Amino acid sequence: MSSSVHLACTLVPQTCSTFTHSKEVKSPTHSIFNQWRGRLPTQFNQPKFLSGIIVKERALKIPFFTAAKAHVIEGEKENDSSYSETTPPFDLKTYMRQKGNSVNRALEEAVPLRSPEALYEPMRYSLFAGGKRVRPLLCISACELVGGNEATAMPSACAAEMIHTMSLMHDDLPYMDDDDLRRGKPTAHKAFGETAAVLSGDVMLLLAFEHVAAATPGAPPDRVARAVGELARAAGRDGLVAGQIVDVCSEGSGEVGLERLEYIHLHKTAALLEGAVVAGGMLGGGTEEEIGRLRRFARCIGLLFQVVDDILDVTKSSTELGKTAGKDVAAEKVTYPKMLGLEGSRELAEELRKEAKEQLMGFDPEKAMPLVALTDFIACRNN
Amino acid sequence: MSSSVHLACTLVPQTCSTFTHSKEVKSPTHSIFNQWRGRLPTQFNQPKFLSGIIVKERALKIPFFTAAKAHVIEGEKENDSSYSETTPPFDLKTYMRQKGNSVNRALEEAVPLRSPEALYEPMRYSLFAGGKRVRPLLCISACELVGGNEATAMPSACAAEMIHTMSLMHDDLPYMDDDDLRRGKPTAHKAFGETAAVLSGDVMLLLAFEHVAAATPGAPPDRVARAVGELARAAGRDGLVAGQIVDVCSEGSGEVGLERLEYIHLHKTAALLEGAVVAGGMLGGGTEEEIGRLRRFARCIGLLFQVVDDILDVTKSSTELGKTAGKDVAAEKVTYPKMLGLEGSRELAEELRKEAKEQLMGFDPEKAMPLVALTDFIACRNN
């Protein structure tokens, strides 16, 4: 596969730990990674205290870590009157189902089956193949967190999902990740051919921006323009596609260190999560300080997402995953388990989860609950 | 090639002659095409009067039609005091060179060489391989026509060129148009591999929208958002990519009629020209009526562009064209010469040129000169 890429892929070192556009926002993982350089992995096995709040363990239906389970914050019983002993735990499952249904309805409206079917069928096939709608949920939750509402965020939420989906359609192509399976079904190019997969991906990308620009109700146009710019940056040259090309260039290379691995995952995974969260925050009218915290939060969960992904690729079967398992190993891709070992990767994941939640501490706790719970979900998922 | 497309490509008949989003703006070519159905092609050989204005022939340095030459409007000497006998003819060559240089400087700034080079080198290679910058010029001219300025239009002008360039990068891929040559050089996938061609194309598309959203000076945000929506629509599901998929589906098919040919060209070529023109008009503050006329103008020149393209593919060599000649015939593509004959196609081109200019009649004649001259240039070009 790398034989089809004729250029050596070089990195400017200072881009490895920060997004080049946000010089004031250093990668939150920079400090975490510094602790890891040269450190031996340790067994993760104990519940942890988070910033003085007593954490009660509660099992989700799909536990991942044998020891780590989803944590639901019960509150500082002594000091914080905004919590009471009777505050019910946050029902993430219902939240995800309800918001997911809203997102699916909106996607159905945005991408109906129409002419030319050769474009719309592959788009819809890929969009409605399943998926947890994590990016749309993050966008909506972030918008509501800063005082906005679901309707305002929805077109951008859909756009984030469209961008994510088209990137998978292109990633799966034979001369890239060469995947036959995605979300348990044949990939788009296997079902419809490479031409349709490339062009449908292109059109879905365009549709994402058309949709945000044309269909965002209740937000001032400057916020809409900012959201467009944010999503475009996050998906493009400082984000998703940049991570993908460096990832492809790095396959089979024995020289990839922790910095390059961080670059790949910050760009390939975290960037679009960040774009979704920040676009939501912008549309909801967040201050620059709030948007900064949302940005850092998103980078943590983005890296967390990928660390867990790498771990699942090693520990789960294709059926459980819904995509081809063991591919990273087979393709000699650099992964966290390969760099840090399995237990070391699990410990890193827990550190990232902790830091993500710290970024949410300054917000209204009740409005922050979905994002806190989503963080735990990302950490504990099984596929 | 069509064997890689697994779906039959059906068209809803009413989409053939209009853009589905603009029900109020029927295709200007609808009436022109109705004259052509069943009509025998005639020899085009005489200069024509345009709406009562006496047209003086003037040769460009690269004449195409042996009889048709670039026309420069000298004005209605009896009635129109805005013209005088001493009004110098419009120097399109200098205009194109000056504006082209401005566009190239802006593109250099928007797409510098930076990390990761594996993305930026193919982008720059394709962007700076030549090209007349017709779409940026149209965007800038339309903006200035309605009272705006070059600086405001420039990011969208660059975006139109980026979108156009990325569509070529993807179009040239082996399982699509399978071109080895473009603008006289190896195509992007031949130079850098398919992975880089696909991903660089994706990132250039994203960069186009990031650029418009983040870098448009002096325009109210609502106009910026509208311009984004217009470009996204024009390039996507109601435009360029839609035309491309229908074109691919139609190859080798014996059943393509004039309606499908019109659909393909209105979408594959005219749509992005329309997007560039209309985005420019929106950013410059044009009224809805002015934007409607600009839209119709653009559709005429878009179709004109393709009619001439089809004619050149039959009549010119690869060296003269700067791309692989004779490919349409070899690929059994449906073209205007194939449907109407060579002389019939030339006559159709002249009709389209005439109608395009009629749409510009209501504007300030001096401000309209670049677009009038560009229309003639499109009609008379050699490559």
mmCIF file with all atom_site columns, C-alpha atoms in Angstrom, chain B residues 266-362:
data_model
loop_
_atom_site.group_PDB
_atom_site.id
_atom_site.type_symbol
_atom_site.label_atom_id
_atom_site.label_alt_id
_atom_site.label_comp_id
_atom_site.label_asym_id
_atom_site.label_entity_id
_atom_site.label_seq_id
_atom_site.pdbx_PDB_ins_code
_atom_site.Cartn_x
_atom_site.Cartn_y
_atom_site.Cartn_z
_atom_site.occupancy
_atom_site.B_iso_or_equiv
_atom_site.pdbx_formal_charge
_atom_site.auth_seq_id
_atom_site.auth_comp_id
_atom_site.auth_asym_id
_atom_site.auth_atom_id
_atom_site.pdbx_PDB_model_num
ATOM 1  C CA . LEU B 1 266 ? -25.098 21.616 -16.986 1.00 0.00 ? 266 LEU B CA 1
ATOM 2  C CA . HIS B 1 267 ? -23.972 19.788 -13.884 1.00 0.00 ? 267 HIS B CA 1
ATOM 3  C CA . LYS B 1 268 ? -20.430 18.767 -14.685 1.00 0.00 ? 268 LYS B CA 1
ATOM 4  C CA . THR B 1 269 ? -19.266 22.057 -16.181 1.00 0.00 ? 269 THR B CA 1
ATOM 5  C CA . ALA B 1 270 ? -21.839 24.813 -15.936 1.00 0.00 ? 270 ALA B CA 1
ATOM 6  C CA . ALA B 1 271 ? -22.664 24.326 -12.274 1.00 0.00 ? 271 ALA B CA 1
ATOM 7  C CA . LEU B 1 272 ? -19.325 25.370 -10.869 1.00 0.00 ? 272 LEU B CA 1
ATOM 8  C CA . LEU B 1 273 ? -19.058 28.286 -13.275 1.00 0.00 ? 273 LEU B CA 1
ATOM 9  C CA . GLU B 1 274 ? -22.486 29.286 -12.009 1.00 0.00 ? 274 GLU B CA 1
ATOM 10 C CA . GLY B 1 275 ? -21.353 28.822 -8.425  1.00 0.00 ? 275 GLY B CA 1
ATOM 11 C CA . ALA B 1 276 ? -18.341 31.048 -8.982  1.00 0.00 ? 276 ALA B CA 1
ATOM 12 C CA . VAL B 1 277 ? -20.357 33.763 -10.694 1.00 0.00 ? 277 VAL B CA 1
ATOM 13 C CA . VAL B 1 278 ? -23.217 33.707 -8.223  1.00 0.00 ? 278 VAL B CA 1
ATOM 14 C CA . ALA B 1 279 ? -20.951 33.566 -5.162  1.00 0.00 ? 279 ALA B CA 1
ATOM 15 C CA . GLY B 1 280 ? -19.193 36.639 -6.548  1.00 0.00 ? 280 GLY B CA 1
ATOM 16 C CA . GLY B 1 281 ? -22.518 38.369 -7.092  1.00 0.00 ? 281 GLY B CA 1
ATOM 17 C CA . MET B 1 282 ? -23.678 37.526 -3.568  1.00 0.00 ? 282 MET B CA 1
ATOM 18 C CA . LEU B 1 283 ? -20.475 38.768 -1.968  1.00 0.00 ? 283 LEU B CA 1
ATOM 19 C CA . GLY B 1 284 ? -20.667 41.995 -3.960  1.00 0.00 ? 284 GLY B CA 1
ATOM 20 C CA . GLY B 1 285 ? -24.177 42.665 -2.721  1.00 0.00 ? 285 GLY B CA 1
ATOM 21 C CA . GLY B 1 286 ? -26.160 41.918 -5.882  1.00 0.00 ? 286 GLY B CA 1
ATOM 22 C CA . THR B 1 287 ? -29.964 42.014 -5.753  1.00 0.00 ? 287 THR B CA 1
ATOM 23 C CA . GLU B 1 288 ? -31.957 38.812 -6.252  1.00 0.00 ? 288 GLU B CA 1
ATOM 24 C CA . GLU B 1 289 ? -32.858 39.920 -9.762  1.00 0.00 ? 289 GLU B CA 1
ATOM 25 C CA . GLU B 1 290 ? -29.210 40.575 -10.614 1.00 0.00 ? 290 GLU B CA 1
ATOM 26 C CA . ILE B 1 291 ? -28.200 37.226 -9.152  1.00 0.00 ? 291 ILE B CA 1
ATOM 27 C CA . GLY B 1 292 ? -30.888 35.542 -11.264 1.00 0.00 ? 292 GLY B CA 1
ATOM 28 C CA . ARG B 1 293 ? -29.463 37.068 -14.411 1.00 0.00 ? 293 ARG B CA 1
ATOM 29 C CA . LEU B 1 294 ? -25.939 36.126 -13.413 1.00 0.00 ? 294 LEU B CA 1
ATOM 30 C CA . ARG B 1 295 ? -27.130 32.578 -12.826 1.00 0.00 ? 295 ARG B CA 1
ATOM 31 C CA . ARG B 1 296 ? -28.630 32.338 -16.313 1.00 0.00 ? 296 ARG B CA 1
ATOM 32 C CA . PHE B 1 297 ? -25.533 33.925 -17.834 1.00 0.00 ? 297 PHE B CA 1
ATOM 33 C CA . ALA B 1 298 ? -23.345 31.351 -16.113 1.00 0.00 ? 298 ALA B CA 1
ATOM 34 C CA . ARG B 1 299 ? -25.431 28.411 -17.289 1.00 0.00 ? 299 ARG B CA 1
ATOM 35 C CA . CYS B 1 300 ? -25.091 29.587 -20.872 1.00 0.00 ? 300 CYS B CA 1
ATOM 36 C CA . ILE B 1 301 ? -21.349 29.959 -20.720 1.00 0.00 ? 301 ILE B CA 1
ATOM 37 C CA . GLY B 1 302 ? -21.067 26.711 -18.815 1.00 0.00 ? 302 GLY B CA 1
ATOM 38 C CA . LEU B 1 303 ? -22.765 24.815 -21.560 1.00 0.00 ? 303 LEU B CA 1
ATOM 39 C CA . LEU B 1 304 ? -20.827 26.824 -24.125 1.00 0.00 ? 304 LEU B CA 1
ATOM 40 C CA . PHE B 1 305 ? -17.606 25.807 -22.392 1.00 0.00 ? 305 PHE B CA 1
ATOM 41 C CA . GLN B 1 306 ? -18.489 22.151 -22.765 1.00 0.00 ? 306 GLN B CA 1
ATOM 42 C CA . VAL B 1 307 ? -19.726 22.350 -26.330 1.00 0.00 ? 307 VAL B CA 1
ATOM 43 C CA . VAL B 1 308 ? -16.400 23.917 -27.279 1.00 0.00 ? 308 VAL B CA 1
ATOM 44 C CA . ASP B 1 309 ? -14.551 21.332 -25.191 1.00 0.00 ? 309 ASP B CA 1
ATOM 45 C CA . ASP B 1 310 ? -16.263 18.530 -27.089 1.00 0.00 ? 310 ASP B CA 1
ATOM 46 C CA . ILE B 1 311 ? -15.432 20.163 -30.413 1.00 0.00 ? 311 ILE B CA 1
ATOM 47 C CA . LEU B 1 312 ? -11.777 20.645 -29.439 1.00 0.00 ? 312 LEU B CA 1
ATOM 48 C CA . ASP B 1 313 ? -11.493 17.004 -28.368 1.00 0.00 ? 313 ASP B CA 1
ATOM 49 C CA . VAL B 1 314 ? -12.361 16.037 -31.935 1.00 0.00 ? 314 VAL B CA 1
ATOM 50 C CA . THR B 1 315 ? -10.411 18.702 -33.807 1.00 0.00 ? 315 THR B CA 1
ATOM 51 C CA . LYS B 1 316 ? -7.180  19.224 -31.828 1.00 0.00 ? 316 LYS B CA 1
ATOM 52 C CA . SER B 1 317 ? -4.095  17.184 -30.912 1.00 0.00 ? 317 SER B CA 1
ATOM 53 C CA . SER B 1 318 ? -2.927  16.310 -27.362 1.00 0.00 ? 318 SER B CA 1
ATOM 54 C CA . THR B 1 319 ? -0.081  18.810 -27.556 1.00 0.00 ? 319 THR B CA 1
ATOM 55 C CA . GLU B 1 320 ? -2.377  21.661 -28.547 1.00 0.00 ? 320 GLU B CA 1
ATOM 56 C CA . LEU B 1 321 ? -4.959  20.663 -25.980 1.00 0.00 ? 321 LEU B CA 1
ATOM 57 C CA . GLY B 1 322 ? -2.553  20.018 -23.104 1.00 0.00 ? 322 GLY B CA 1
ATOM 58 C CA . LYS B 1 323 ? -4.490  16.849 -22.280 1.00 0.00 ? 323 LYS B CA 1
ATOM 59 C CA . THR B 1 324 ? -5.159  13.521 -23.932 1.00 0.00 ? 324 THR B CA 1
ATOM 60 C CA . ALA B 1 325 ? -7.096  14.196 -27.140 1.00 0.00 ? 325 ALA B CA 1
ATOM 61 C CA . GLY B 1 326 ? -9.581  11.877 -28.723 1.00 0.00 ? 326 GLY B CA 1
ATOM 62 C CA . LYS B 1 327 ? -10.482 10.340 -25.378 1.00 0.00 ? 327 LYS B CA 1
ATOM 63 C CA . ASP B 1 328 ? -14.181 11.088 -25.656 1.00 0.00 ? 328 ASP B CA 1
ATOM 64 C CA . VAL B 1 329 ? -14.376 9.130  -28.884 1.00 0.00 ? 329 VAL B CA 1
ATOM 65 C CA . ALA B 1 330 ? -12.229 6.306  -27.543 1.00 0.00 ? 330 ALA B CA 1
ATOM 66 C CA . ALA B 1 331 ? -14.332 6.058  -24.386 1.00 0.00 ? 331 ALA B CA 1
ATOM 67 C CA . GLU B 1 332 ? -17.572 6.134  -26.381 1.00 0.00 ? 332 GLU B CA 1
ATOM 68 C CA . LYS B 1 333 ? -18.695 9.192  -24.464 1.00 0.00 ? 333 LYS B CA 1
ATOM 69 C CA . VAL B 1 334 ? -21.717 11.081 -25.666 1.00 0.00 ? 334 VAL B CA 1
ATOM 70 C CA . THR B 1 335 ? -20.704 14.465 -27.027 1.00 0.00 ? 335 THR B CA 1
ATOM 71 C CA . TYR B 1 336 ? -22.254 17.334 -28.929 1.00 0.00 ? 336 TYR B CA 1
ATOM 72 C CA . PRO B 1 337 ? -20.385 16.558 -32.184 1.00 0.00 ? 337 PRO B CA 1
ATOM 73 C CA . LYS B 1 338 ? -21.659 13.006 -31.903 1.00 0.00 ? 338 LYS B CA 1
ATOM 74 C CA . MET B 1 339 ? -25.240 14.186 -31.352 1.00 0.00 ? 339 MET B CA 1
ATOM 75 C CA . LEU B 1 340 ? -25.362 17.238 -33.612 1.00 0.00 ? 340 LEU B CA 1
ATOM 76 C CA . GLY B 1 341 ? -22.371 16.931 -35.901 1.00 0.00 ? 341 GLY B CA 1
ATOM 77 C CA . LEU B 1 342 ? -19.444 19.325 -35.886 1.00 0.00 ? 342 LEU B CA 1
ATOM 78 C CA . GLU B 1 343 ? -21.121 22.225 -37.655 1.00 0.00 ? 343 GLU B CA 1
ATOM 79 C CA . GLY B 1 344 ? -24.271 21.810 -35.655 1.00 0.00 ? 344 GLY B CA 1
ATOM 80 C CA . SER B 1 345 ? -22.236 21.993 -32.481 1.00 0.00 ? 345 SER B CA 1
ATOM 81 C CA . ARG B 1 346 ? -20.546 25.171 -33.676 1.00 0.00 ? 346 ARG B CA 1
ATOM 82 C CA . GLU B 1 347 ? -23.919 26.749 -34.378 1.00 0.00 ? 347 GLU B CA 1
ATOM 83 C CA . LEU B 1 348 ? -25.193 25.772 -30.955 1.00 0.00 ? 348 LEU B CA 1
ATOM 84 C CA . ALA B 1 349 ? -22.118 27.361 -29.410 1.00 0.00 ? 349 ALA B CA 1
ATOM 85 C CA . GLU B 1 350 ? -22.901 30.610 -31.175 1.00 0.00 ? 350 GLU B CA 1
ATOM 86 C CA . GLU B 1 351 ? -26.479 30.593 -29.915 1.00 0.00 ? 351 GLU B CA 1
ATOM 87 C CA . LEU B 1 352 ? -25.272 30.066 -26.371 1.00 0.00 ? 352 LEU B CA 1
ATOM 88 C CA . ARG B 1 353 ? -22.765 32.861 -26.652 1.00 0.00 ? 353 ARG B CA 1
ATOM 89 C CA . LYS B 1 354 ? -25.514 35.192 -27.850 1.00 0.00 ? 354 LYS B CA 1
ATOM 90 C CA . GLU B 1 355 ? -27.871 34.305 -25.021 1.00 0.00 ? 355 GLU B CA 1
ATOM 91 C CA . ALA B 1 356 ? -25.128 34.710 -22.405 1.00 0.00 ? 356 ALA B CA 1
ATOM 92 C CA . LYS B 1 357 ? -24.475 38.233 -23.559 1.00 0.00 ? 357 LYS B CA 1
ATOM 93 C CA . GLU B 1 358 ? -28.163 39.048 -23.509 1.00 0.00 ? 358 GLU B CA 1
ATOM 94 C CA . GLN B 1 359 ? -28.213 38.297 -19.779 1.00 0.00 ? 359 GLN B CA 1
ATOM 95 C CA . LEU B 1 360 ? -25.554 40.960 -19.262 1.00 0.00 ? 360 LEU B CA 1
ATOM 96 C CA . MET B 1 361 ? -27.468 43.672 -21.088 1.00 0.00 ? 361 MET B CA 1
ATOM 97 C CA . GLY B 1 362 ? -29.072 45.101 -17.961 1.00 0.00 ? 362 GLY B CA 1
#
